Amino acid sequence: MPNPRLTGLGSGLFCAAVMVLLGYLDDLLFGASLTVYGVLFVPVSLLTAVWVRRGDLLTAPVVVPIAFAVGLVTVAETGDGGVGGRLMGIVTALATEAGWLYGGTLVAGVTVLVRRIRLVRRRAAARNRPPV
């Protein structure tokens, strides 16, 4: 399994790009199903939280909801096709798919929290180790 370490900006770009790509695939294969999009969002959130580097851990729970909204542009209903219709489709999708948004953000937050606790414990153990 690859083990990249993304910066805060890199994790945001990764997550947004993957969500846009998955949104297009969802539109192509499933007719823009918001449920499929939400289900795909959760593992992307997990990968983003796992692949962000230690120094930027706290950015993962911030960038995943932004990436969710960015990817919604590809699957949200357009209404009459204008800018207002697209915006209303995005707002409606955010409201109706809030459970997936919160779930993916929670997954990223818990993953980051566990990684942070392990990092702090590892540093404390190294500090308390007697000199050789």
Short mmCIF file of N, CA, C and O in Angstrom, two decimals:
data_model
loop_
_atom_site.label_atom_id
_atom_site.label_comp_id
_atom_site.label_asym_id
_atom_site.label_seq_id
_atom_site.Cartn_x
_atom_site.Cartn_y
_atom_site.Cartn_z
N MET A 1 0.84 -1.18 0.00
CA MET A 1 0.00 0.00 0.00
C MET A 1 0.89 1.24 0.00
O MET A 1 1.83 1.33 0.78
N PRO A 2 0.59 2.19 -0.85
CA PRO A 2 1.41 3.40 -0.86
C PRO A 2 1.27 4.17 0.45
O PRO A 2 0.24 4.10 1.11
N ASN A 3 2.32 4.84 0.82
CA ASN A 3 2.32 5.58 2.07
C ASN A 3 2.78 7.02 1.82
O ASN A 3 3.78 7.45 2.36
N PRO A 4 2.04 7.76 0.99
CA PRO A 4 2.47 9.13 0.74
C PRO A 4 2.22 10.01 1.95
O PRO A 4 1.39 9.71 2.80
N ARG A 5 2.96 11.07 2.05
CA ARG A 5 2.74 12.06 3.11
C ARG A 5 2.44 13.38 2.45
O ARG A 5 3.30 14.00 1.84
N LEU A 6 1.19 13.78 2.53
CA LEU A 6 0.73 14.99 1.88
C LEU A 6 0.78 16.17 2.82
O LEU A 6 0.50 16.04 4.01
N THR A 7 1.11 17.33 2.30
CA THR A 7 1.03 18.55 3.10
C THR A 7 -0.45 18.91 3.28
O THR A 7 -1.33 18.26 2.71
N GLY A 8 -0.71 19.93 4.04
CA GLY A 8 -2.09 20.36 4.24
C GLY A 8 -2.74 20.74 2.91
O GLY A 8 -3.86 20.33 2.60
N LEU A 9 -2.04 21.53 2.11
CA LEU A 9 -2.55 21.92 0.80
C LEU A 9 -2.66 20.71 -0.12
O LEU A 9 -3.66 20.55 -0.83
N GLY A 10 -1.67 19.86 -0.09
CA GLY A 10 -1.69 18.66 -0.92
C GLY A 10 -2.84 17.74 -0.58
O GLY A 10 -3.46 17.14 -1.46
N SER A 11 -3.14 17.60 0.71
CA SER A 11 -4.25 16.74 1.10
C SER A 11 -5.57 17.34 0.64
O SER A 11 -6.48 16.61 0.22
N GLY A 12 -5.69 18.66 0.69
CA GLY A 12 -6.90 19.30 0.19
C GLY A 12 -7.07 19.12 -1.31
O GLY A 12 -8.16 18.83 -1.79
N LEU A 13 -5.98 19.30 -2.04
CA LEU A 13 -6.03 19.12 -3.49
C LEU A 13 -6.31 17.67 -3.86
O LEU A 13 -7.08 17.39 -4.77
N PHE A 14 -5.68 16.74 -3.14
CA PHE A 14 -5.92 15.32 -3.37
C PHE A 14 -7.38 14.98 -3.17
O PHE A 14 -8.04 14.38 -4.02
N CYS A 15 -7.91 15.37 -2.03
CA CYS A 15 -9.29 15.04 -1.68
C CYS A 15 -10.27 15.68 -2.67
O CYS A 15 -11.20 15.03 -3.14
N ALA A 16 -10.04 16.93 -3.01
CA ALA A 16 -10.94 17.62 -3.94
C ALA A 16 -10.88 16.99 -5.33
O ALA A 16 -11.91 16.77 -5.97
N ALA A 17 -9.68 16.70 -5.79
CA ALA A 17 -9.53 16.10 -7.12
C ALA A 17 -10.17 14.72 -7.19
O ALA A 17 -10.86 14.39 -8.17
N VAL A 18 -9.98 13.92 -6.15
CA VAL A 18 -10.58 12.59 -6.14
C VAL A 18 -12.10 12.69 -6.08
O VAL A 18 -12.81 11.94 -6.76
N MET A 19 -12.63 13.62 -5.30
CA MET A 19 -14.08 13.75 -5.20
C MET A 19 -14.68 14.25 -6.51
O MET A 19 -15.76 13.81 -6.90
N VAL A 20 -13.99 15.14 -7.22
CA VAL A 20 -14.48 15.57 -8.53
C VAL A 20 -14.46 14.41 -9.51
O VAL A 20 -15.43 14.17 -10.25
N LEU A 21 -13.37 13.65 -9.51
CA LEU A 21 -13.27 12.48 -10.39
C LEU A 21 -14.36 11.46 -10.06
O LEU A 21 -15.03 10.94 -10.96
N LEU A 22 -14.55 11.16 -8.79
CA LEU A 22 -15.59 10.21 -8.40
C LEU A 22 -16.98 10.75 -8.71
O LEU A 22 -17.89 9.98 -9.04
N GLY A 23 -17.16 12.06 -8.62
CA GLY A 23 -18.43 12.65 -9.00
C GLY A 23 -18.73 12.45 -10.48
O GLY A 23 -19.86 12.11 -10.85
N TYR A 24 -17.72 12.65 -11.31
CA TYR A 24 -17.91 12.41 -12.74
C TYR A 24 -18.21 10.94 -13.02
O TYR A 24 -19.08 10.61 -13.82
N LEU A 25 -17.48 10.04 -12.34
CA LEU A 25 -17.75 8.61 -12.52
C LEU A 25 -19.14 8.25 -12.02
O LEU A 25 -19.83 7.44 -12.64
N ASP A 26 -19.55 8.83 -10.92
CA ASP A 26 -20.89 8.59 -10.39
C ASP A 26 -21.94 9.08 -11.39
O ASP A 26 -22.94 8.39 -11.64
N ASP A 27 -21.72 10.23 -11.96
CA ASP A 27 -22.65 10.76 -12.96
C ASP A 27 -22.71 9.85 -14.18
O ASP A 27 -23.79 9.57 -14.71
N LEU A 28 -21.58 9.37 -14.61
CA LEU A 28 -21.50 8.51 -15.79
C LEU A 28 -22.12 7.14 -15.55
O LEU A 28 -22.90 6.64 -16.37
N LEU A 29 -21.80 6.52 -14.42
CA LEU A 29 -22.22 5.15 -14.17
C LEU A 29 -23.57 5.02 -13.46
O LEU A 29 -24.31 4.06 -13.69
N PHE A 30 -23.87 5.94 -12.55
CA PHE A 30 -25.06 5.79 -11.71
C PHE A 30 -26.06 6.93 -11.87
O PHE A 30 -26.99 7.04 -11.08
N GLY A 31 -25.86 7.80 -12.84
CA GLY A 31 -26.80 8.89 -13.06
C GLY A 31 -26.79 9.93 -11.95
O GLY A 31 -27.83 10.44 -11.57
N ALA A 32 -25.63 10.26 -11.43
CA ALA A 32 -25.46 11.30 -10.40
C ALA A 32 -26.21 10.96 -9.12
O ALA A 32 -26.92 11.79 -8.56
N SER A 33 -26.02 9.75 -8.63
CA SER A 33 -26.63 9.34 -7.37
C SER A 33 -25.88 9.98 -6.20
O SER A 33 -24.68 9.74 -6.02
N LEU A 34 -26.58 10.77 -5.42
CA LEU A 34 -25.95 11.43 -4.28
C LEU A 34 -25.58 10.43 -3.20
O LEU A 34 -24.61 10.64 -2.46
N THR A 35 -26.32 9.35 -3.09
CA THR A 35 -25.99 8.33 -2.10
C THR A 35 -24.67 7.64 -2.44
O THR A 35 -23.83 7.44 -1.57
N VAL A 36 -24.49 7.30 -3.69
CA VAL A 36 -23.22 6.70 -4.13
C VAL A 36 -22.07 7.68 -3.89
O VAL A 36 -21.01 7.30 -3.41
N TYR A 37 -22.30 8.94 -4.20
CA TYR A 37 -21.29 9.96 -3.97
C TYR A 37 -20.92 10.04 -2.49
O TYR A 37 -19.75 10.11 -2.13
N GLY A 38 -21.93 10.01 -1.62
CA GLY A 38 -21.68 10.06 -0.18
C GLY A 38 -20.93 8.84 0.32
O GLY A 38 -20.03 8.95 1.15
N VAL A 39 -21.30 7.67 -0.18
CA VAL A 39 -20.61 6.43 0.23
C VAL A 39 -19.15 6.48 -0.20
O VAL A 39 -18.26 6.06 0.55
N LEU A 40 -18.88 7.00 -1.38
CA LEU A 40 -17.50 7.10 -1.85
C LEU A 40 -16.70 8.16 -1.10
O LEU A 40 -15.47 8.09 -1.04
N PHE A 41 -17.39 9.12 -0.53
CA PHE A 41 -16.72 10.19 0.21
C PHE A 41 -16.05 9.68 1.49
O PHE A 41 -14.97 10.15 1.86
N VAL A 42 -16.65 8.70 2.15
CA VAL A 42 -16.12 8.22 3.43
C VAL A 42 -14.72 7.61 3.29
O VAL A 42 -13.81 7.99 4.04
N PRO A 43 -14.48 6.68 2.35
CA PRO A 43 -13.10 6.18 2.23
C PRO A 43 -12.09 7.23 1.76
O PRO A 43 -10.92 7.18 2.14
N VAL A 44 -12.54 8.18 0.95
CA VAL A 44 -11.64 9.26 0.53
C VAL A 44 -11.25 10.10 1.74
O VAL A 44 -10.09 10.51 1.88
N SER A 45 -12.20 10.33 2.63
CA SER A 45 -11.90 11.07 3.87
C SER A 45 -10.88 10.31 4.71
O SER A 45 -9.95 10.91 5.27
N LEU A 46 -11.06 9.00 4.81
CA LEU A 46 -10.12 8.18 5.57
C LEU A 46 -8.73 8.23 4.96
O LEU A 46 -7.74 8.42 5.68
N LEU A 47 -8.63 8.07 3.64
CA LEU A 47 -7.32 8.12 2.99
C LEU A 47 -6.66 9.48 3.17
O LEU A 47 -5.44 9.56 3.39
N THR A 48 -7.44 10.53 3.09
CA THR A 48 -6.87 11.87 3.29
C THR A 48 -6.31 12.00 4.69
O THR A 48 -5.20 12.52 4.87
N ALA A 49 -7.03 11.52 5.69
CA ALA A 49 -6.56 11.61 7.07
C ALA A 49 -5.36 10.72 7.33
O ALA A 49 -4.50 11.05 8.14
N VAL A 50 -5.27 9.59 6.65
CA VAL A 50 -4.14 8.68 6.84
C VAL A 50 -2.90 9.20 6.13
O VAL A 50 -1.79 9.05 6.63
N TRP A 51 -3.10 9.82 4.97
CA TRP A 51 -1.95 10.22 4.16
C TRP A 51 -1.43 11.62 4.45
O TRP A 51 -0.40 12.02 3.91
N VAL A 52 -2.10 12.40 5.28
CA VAL A 52 -1.59 13.74 5.59
C VAL A 52 -0.38 13.59 6.53
O VAL A 52 -0.36 12.70 7.38
N ARG A 53 0.61 14.41 6.35
CA ARG A 53 1.81 14.28 7.18
C ARG A 53 1.53 14.75 8.61
O ARG A 53 0.56 15.45 8.88
N ARG A 54 2.41 14.35 9.51
CA ARG A 54 2.19 14.60 10.95
C ARG A 54 2.05 16.08 11.29
O ARG A 54 1.23 16.45 12.12
N GLY A 55 2.83 16.91 10.66
CA GLY A 55 2.79 18.33 10.97
C GLY A 55 1.51 19.02 10.53
O GLY A 55 1.18 20.10 11.01
N ASP A 56 0.78 18.40 9.62
CA ASP A 56 -0.44 19.00 9.09
C ASP A 56 -1.69 18.19 9.44
O ASP A 56 -2.70 18.26 8.74
N LEU A 57 -1.62 17.44 10.51
CA LEU A 57 -2.74 16.55 10.86
C LEU A 57 -4.07 17.28 10.99
O LEU A 57 -5.10 16.77 10.57
N LEU A 58 -4.05 18.45 11.56
CA LEU A 58 -5.31 19.13 11.84
C LEU A 58 -5.99 19.69 10.60
O LEU A 58 -7.13 20.15 10.68
N THR A 59 -5.33 19.64 9.46
CA THR A 59 -5.96 20.14 8.24
C THR A 59 -6.93 19.14 7.63
O THR A 59 -7.86 19.56 6.93
N ALA A 60 -6.75 17.86 7.88
CA ALA A 60 -7.59 16.85 7.24
C ALA A 60 -9.08 17.03 7.56
O ALA A 60 -9.91 17.00 6.64
N PRO A 61 -9.48 17.22 8.83
CA PRO A 61 -10.91 17.39 9.08
C PRO A 61 -11.47 18.70 8.52
O PRO A 61 -12.68 18.87 8.43
N VAL A 62 -10.59 19.60 8.12
CA VAL A 62 -11.03 20.87 7.54
C VAL A 62 -11.20 20.74 6.03
O VAL A 62 -12.17 21.25 5.46
N VAL A 63 -10.29 20.04 5.36
CA VAL A 63 -10.34 19.98 3.91
C VAL A 63 -11.35 18.98 3.38
O VAL A 63 -11.85 19.17 2.26
N VAL A 64 -11.70 17.95 4.13
CA VAL A 64 -12.62 16.96 3.58
C VAL A 64 -14.03 17.51 3.34
O VAL A 64 -14.62 17.22 2.30
N PRO A 65 -14.60 18.33 4.23
CA PRO A 65 -15.92 18.88 3.87
C PRO A 65 -15.86 19.86 2.70
O PRO A 65 -16.80 19.94 1.91
N ILE A 66 -14.75 20.56 2.58
CA ILE A 66 -14.59 21.47 1.43
C ILE A 66 -14.53 20.65 0.15
O ILE A 66 -15.17 21.00 -0.86
N ALA A 67 -13.80 19.54 0.17
CA ALA A 67 -13.71 18.68 -1.00
C ALA A 67 -15.06 18.06 -1.33
O ALA A 67 -15.40 17.87 -2.51
N PHE A 68 -15.85 17.72 -0.32
CA PHE A 68 -17.20 17.20 -0.55
C PHE A 68 -18.02 18.21 -1.33
O PHE A 68 -18.68 17.87 -2.32
N ALA A 69 -17.96 19.47 -0.91
CA ALA A 69 -18.72 20.52 -1.59
C ALA A 69 -18.20 20.77 -3.00
O ALA A 69 -18.99 20.98 -3.93
N VAL A 70 -16.90 20.73 -3.18
CA VAL A 70 -16.32 20.94 -4.52
C VAL A 70 -16.76 19.81 -5.46
O VAL A 70 -17.14 20.06 -6.61
N GLY A 71 -16.73 18.59 -4.99
CA GLY A 71 -17.14 17.46 -5.82
C GLY A 71 -18.62 17.44 -6.13
O GLY A 71 -19.04 16.86 -7.14
N LEU A 72 -19.42 18.07 -5.27
CA LEU A 72 -20.86 18.10 -5.53
C LEU A 72 -21.21 18.83 -6.81
O LEU A 72 -22.27 18.60 -7.38
N VAL A 73 -20.35 19.68 -7.27
CA VAL A 73 -20.60 20.42 -8.52
C VAL A 73 -20.85 19.43 -9.66
O VAL A 73 -21.66 19.70 -10.55
N THR A 74 -20.22 18.28 -9.61
CA THR A 74 -20.35 17.31 -10.70
C THR A 74 -21.63 16.49 -10.62
O THR A 74 -22.07 15.94 -11.63
N VAL A 75 -22.23 16.35 -9.44
CA VAL A 75 -23.41 15.47 -9.30
C VAL A 75 -24.68 16.20 -8.90
O VAL A 75 -25.76 15.60 -8.93
N ALA A 76 -24.60 17.45 -8.52
CA ALA A 76 -25.79 18.18 -8.08
C ALA A 76 -26.70 18.45 -9.27
O ALA A 76 -26.23 18.67 -10.39
N GLU A 77 -27.99 18.46 -9.02
CA GLU A 77 -28.95 18.77 -10.07
C GLU A 77 -28.78 20.22 -10.50
O GLU A 77 -28.53 21.09 -9.68
N THR A 78 -28.97 20.46 -11.78
CA THR A 78 -28.75 21.81 -12.31
C THR A 78 -30.03 22.62 -12.39
O THR A 78 -29.97 23.82 -12.63
N GLY A 79 -31.17 22.02 -12.22
CA GLY A 79 -32.42 22.76 -12.32
C GLY A 79 -32.62 23.27 -13.73
O GLY A 79 -32.66 22.50 -14.68
N ASP A 80 -32.69 24.58 -13.90
CA ASP A 80 -32.89 25.17 -15.23
C ASP A 80 -31.58 25.29 -16.01
O ASP A 80 -31.58 25.71 -17.15
N GLY A 81 -30.48 24.93 -15.39
CA GLY A 81 -29.19 24.94 -16.09
C GLY A 81 -28.38 26.19 -15.88
O GLY A 81 -27.23 26.24 -16.27
N GLY A 82 -28.93 27.20 -15.26
CA GLY A 82 -28.19 28.42 -15.03
C GLY A 82 -27.34 28.35 -13.78
O GLY A 82 -27.28 27.32 -13.09
N VAL A 83 -26.68 29.45 -13.49
CA VAL A 83 -25.83 29.51 -12.30
C VAL A 83 -26.68 29.38 -11.03
O VAL A 83 -26.30 28.68 -10.09
N GLY A 84 -27.83 30.03 -11.02
CA GLY A 84 -28.71 29.94 -9.86
C GLY A 84 -29.23 28.53 -9.65
O GLY A 84 -29.31 28.05 -8.51
N GLY A 85 -29.56 27.84 -10.73
CA GLY A 85 -30.01 26.46 -10.64
C GLY A 85 -28.92 25.54 -10.12
O GLY A 85 -29.16 24.65 -9.30
N ARG A 86 -27.70 25.76 -10.60
CA ARG A 86 -26.55 24.95 -10.14
C ARG A 86 -26.31 25.20 -8.66
O ARG A 86 -26.10 24.27 -7.89
N LEU A 87 -26.36 26.47 -8.25
CA LEU A 87 -26.14 26.82 -6.84
C LEU A 87 -27.22 26.20 -5.95
O LEU A 87 -26.92 25.67 -4.88
N MET A 88 -28.46 26.27 -6.39
CA MET A 88 -29.55 25.66 -5.62
C MET A 88 -29.40 24.14 -5.53
O MET A 88 -29.68 23.54 -4.50
N GLY A 89 -28.92 23.53 -6.59
CA GLY A 89 -28.68 22.09 -6.57
C GLY A 89 -27.59 21.72 -5.58
O GLY A 89 -27.70 20.72 -4.86
N ILE A 90 -26.54 22.52 -5.52
CA ILE A 90 -25.45 22.26 -4.58
C ILE A 90 -25.93 22.44 -3.14
O ILE A 90 -25.66 21.61 -2.26
N VAL A 91 -26.67 23.51 -2.89
CA VAL A 91 -27.18 23.76 -1.54
C VAL A 91 -28.14 22.66 -1.12
O VAL A 91 -28.10 22.17 0.02
N THR A 92 -29.00 22.24 -2.03
CA THR A 92 -29.94 21.16 -1.73
C THR A 92 -29.19 19.86 -1.45
O THR A 92 -29.53 19.12 -0.51
N ALA A 93 -28.18 19.55 -2.26
CA ALA A 93 -27.40 18.34 -2.05
C ALA A 93 -26.66 18.39 -0.72
O ALA A 93 -26.57 17.38 -0.01
N LEU A 94 -26.12 19.55 -0.36
CA LEU A 94 -25.46 19.68 0.94
C LEU A 94 -26.44 19.43 2.08
O LEU A 94 -26.09 18.81 3.10
N ALA A 95 -27.66 19.91 1.93
CA ALA A 95 -28.66 19.73 2.98
C ALA A 95 -29.13 18.29 3.07
O ALA A 95 -29.28 17.75 4.17
N THR A 96 -29.37 17.65 1.93
CA THR A 96 -29.91 16.30 1.96
C THR A 96 -28.85 15.23 2.22
O THR A 96 -29.18 14.15 2.70
N GLU A 97 -27.62 15.52 1.92
CA GLU A 97 -26.54 14.54 2.13
C GLU A 97 -25.64 14.93 3.30
O GLU A 97 -24.47 14.52 3.36
N ALA A 98 -26.18 15.67 4.24
CA ALA A 98 -25.39 16.11 5.39
C ALA A 98 -24.89 14.94 6.23
O ALA A 98 -23.82 15.01 6.83
N GLY A 99 -25.64 13.86 6.26
CA GLY A 99 -25.20 12.68 7.02
C GLY A 99 -23.88 12.12 6.50
O GLY A 99 -22.99 11.78 7.29
N TRP A 100 -23.76 12.01 5.18
CA TRP A 100 -22.51 11.53 4.60
C TRP A 100 -21.38 12.53 4.84
O TRP A 100 -20.25 12.14 5.12
N LEU A 101 -21.71 13.82 4.75
CA LEU A 101 -20.72 14.86 4.99
C LEU A 101 -20.21 14.79 6.42
O LEU A 101 -18.99 14.79 6.67
N TYR A 102 -21.12 14.69 7.38
CA TYR A 102 -20.71 14.58 8.78
C TYR A 102 -19.98 13.27 9.05
O TYR A 102 -19.01 13.24 9.81
N GLY A 103 -20.44 12.20 8.45
CA GLY A 103 -19.80 10.90 8.65
C GLY A 103 -18.36 10.88 8.16
O GLY A 103 -17.46 10.42 8.85
N GLY A 104 -18.14 11.38 6.96
CA GLY A 104 -16.78 11.43 6.41
C GLY A 104 -15.88 12.35 7.21
O GLY A 104 -14.71 12.05 7.46
N THR A 105 -16.44 13.48 7.65
CA THR A 105 -15.66 14.41 8.47
C THR A 105 -15.34 13.78 9.82
O THR A 105 -14.23 13.95 10.34
N LEU A 106 -16.28 13.04 10.38
CA LEU A 106 -16.04 12.35 11.65
C LEU A 106 -14.96 11.29 11.49
O LEU A 106 -14.08 11.16 12.35
N VAL A 107 -15.01 10.54 10.41
CA VAL A 107 -13.98 9.52 10.15
C VAL A 107 -12.60 10.18 10.06
O VAL A 107 -11.63 9.70 10.65
N ALA A 108 -12.52 11.28 9.34
CA ALA A 108 -11.23 11.99 9.22
C ALA A 108 -10.80 12.54 10.58
O ALA A 108 -9.63 12.43 10.95
N GLY A 109 -11.73 13.10 11.34
CA GLY A 109 -11.39 13.66 12.64
C GLY A 109 -10.92 12.61 13.63
O GLY A 109 -9.93 12.82 14.34
N VAL A 110 -11.60 11.48 13.68
CA VAL A 110 -11.19 10.40 14.61
C VAL A 110 -9.85 9.83 14.18
O VAL A 110 -8.98 9.56 15.03
N THR A 111 -9.65 9.64 12.90
CA THR A 111 -8.37 9.13 12.41
C THR A 111 -7.23 10.06 12.76
O THR A 111 -6.17 9.63 13.24
N VAL A 112 -7.43 11.35 12.56
CA VAL A 112 -6.41 12.34 12.90
C VAL A 112 -6.17 12.36 14.40
O VAL A 112 -5.02 12.45 14.86
N LEU A 113 -7.22 12.26 15.18
CA LEU A 113 -7.09 12.25 16.64
C LEU A 113 -6.28 11.05 17.12
O LEU A 113 -5.39 11.19 17.96
N VAL A 114 -6.56 9.88 16.57
CA VAL A 114 -5.81 8.67 16.94
C VAL A 114 -4.35 8.81 16.52
O VAL A 114 -3.44 8.48 17.30
N ARG A 115 -4.10 9.32 15.33
CA ARG A 115 -2.72 9.51 14.89
C ARG A 115 -1.99 10.51 15.79
O ARG A 115 -0.82 10.32 16.12
N ARG A 116 -2.67 11.57 16.19
CA ARG A 116 -2.06 12.58 17.06
C ARG A 116 -1.74 12.01 18.43
O ARG A 116 -0.66 12.27 18.99
N ILE A 117 -2.65 11.23 18.99
CA ILE A 117 -2.40 10.61 20.30
C ILE A 117 -1.20 9.67 20.22
O ILE A 117 -0.34 9.68 21.10
N ARG A 118 -1.13 8.87 19.16
CA ARG A 118 0.02 7.96 19.00
C ARG A 118 1.32 8.74 18.86
O ARG A 118 2.35 8.35 19.41
N LEU A 119 1.29 9.86 18.15
CA LEU A 119 2.47 10.69 17.98
C LEU A 119 2.93 11.28 19.30
O LEU A 119 4.13 11.25 19.63
N VAL A 120 2.00 11.78 20.09
CA VAL A 120 2.34 12.38 21.39
C VAL A 120 2.90 11.31 22.32
O VAL A 120 3.89 11.54 23.02
N ARG A 121 2.29 10.14 22.34
CA ARG A 121 2.80 9.05 23.20
C ARG A 121 4.19 8.60 22.77
O ARG A 121 5.04 8.31 23.60
N ARG A 122 4.40 8.53 21.46
CA ARG A 122 5.71 8.12 20.96
C ARG A 122 6.78 9.13 21.35
O ARG A 122 7.89 8.77 21.75
N ARG A 123 6.45 10.41 21.26
CA ARG A 123 7.41 11.45 21.66
C ARG A 123 7.68 11.41 23.16
O ARG A 123 8.83 11.59 23.58
N ALA A 124 6.65 11.19 23.96
CA ALA A 124 6.82 11.11 25.41
C ALA A 124 7.67 9.89 25.78
O ALA A 124 8.54 9.98 26.66
N ALA A 125 7.48 8.77 25.12
CA ALA A 125 8.28 7.58 25.40
C ALA A 125 9.73 7.80 25.02
O ALA A 125 10.64 7.37 25.73
N ALA A 126 9.97 8.49 23.91
CA ALA A 126 11.34 8.76 23.50
C ALA A 126 12.02 9.73 24.46
O ALA A 126 13.21 9.61 24.74
N ARG A 127 11.25 10.67 25.00
CA ARG A 127 11.79 11.63 25.94
C ARG A 127 12.11 10.97 27.28
O ARG A 127 13.08 11.34 27.96
N ASN A 128 11.31 10.00 27.68
CA ASN A 128 11.50 9.34 28.99
C ASN A 128 12.47 8.17 28.93
O ASN A 128 12.78 7.59 29.95
N ARG A 129 12.94 7.84 27.73
CA ARG A 129 13.87 6.74 27.59
C ARG A 129 15.22 7.14 28.22
O ARG A 129 15.73 8.23 27.97
N PRO A 130 15.80 6.29 29.06
CA PRO A 130 17.07 6.64 29.69
C PRO A 130 18.19 6.70 28.64
O PRO A 130 18.21 5.96 27.68
N PRO A 131 19.15 7.61 28.85
CA PRO A 131 20.26 7.71 27.89
C PRO A 131 21.14 6.46 27.95
O PRO A 131 21.32 5.85 28.99
N VAL A 132 21.70 6.15 26.82
CA VAL A 132 22.55 4.93 26.73
C VAL A 132 23.98 5.30 26.90
O VAL A 132 24.54 6.22 26.54
#
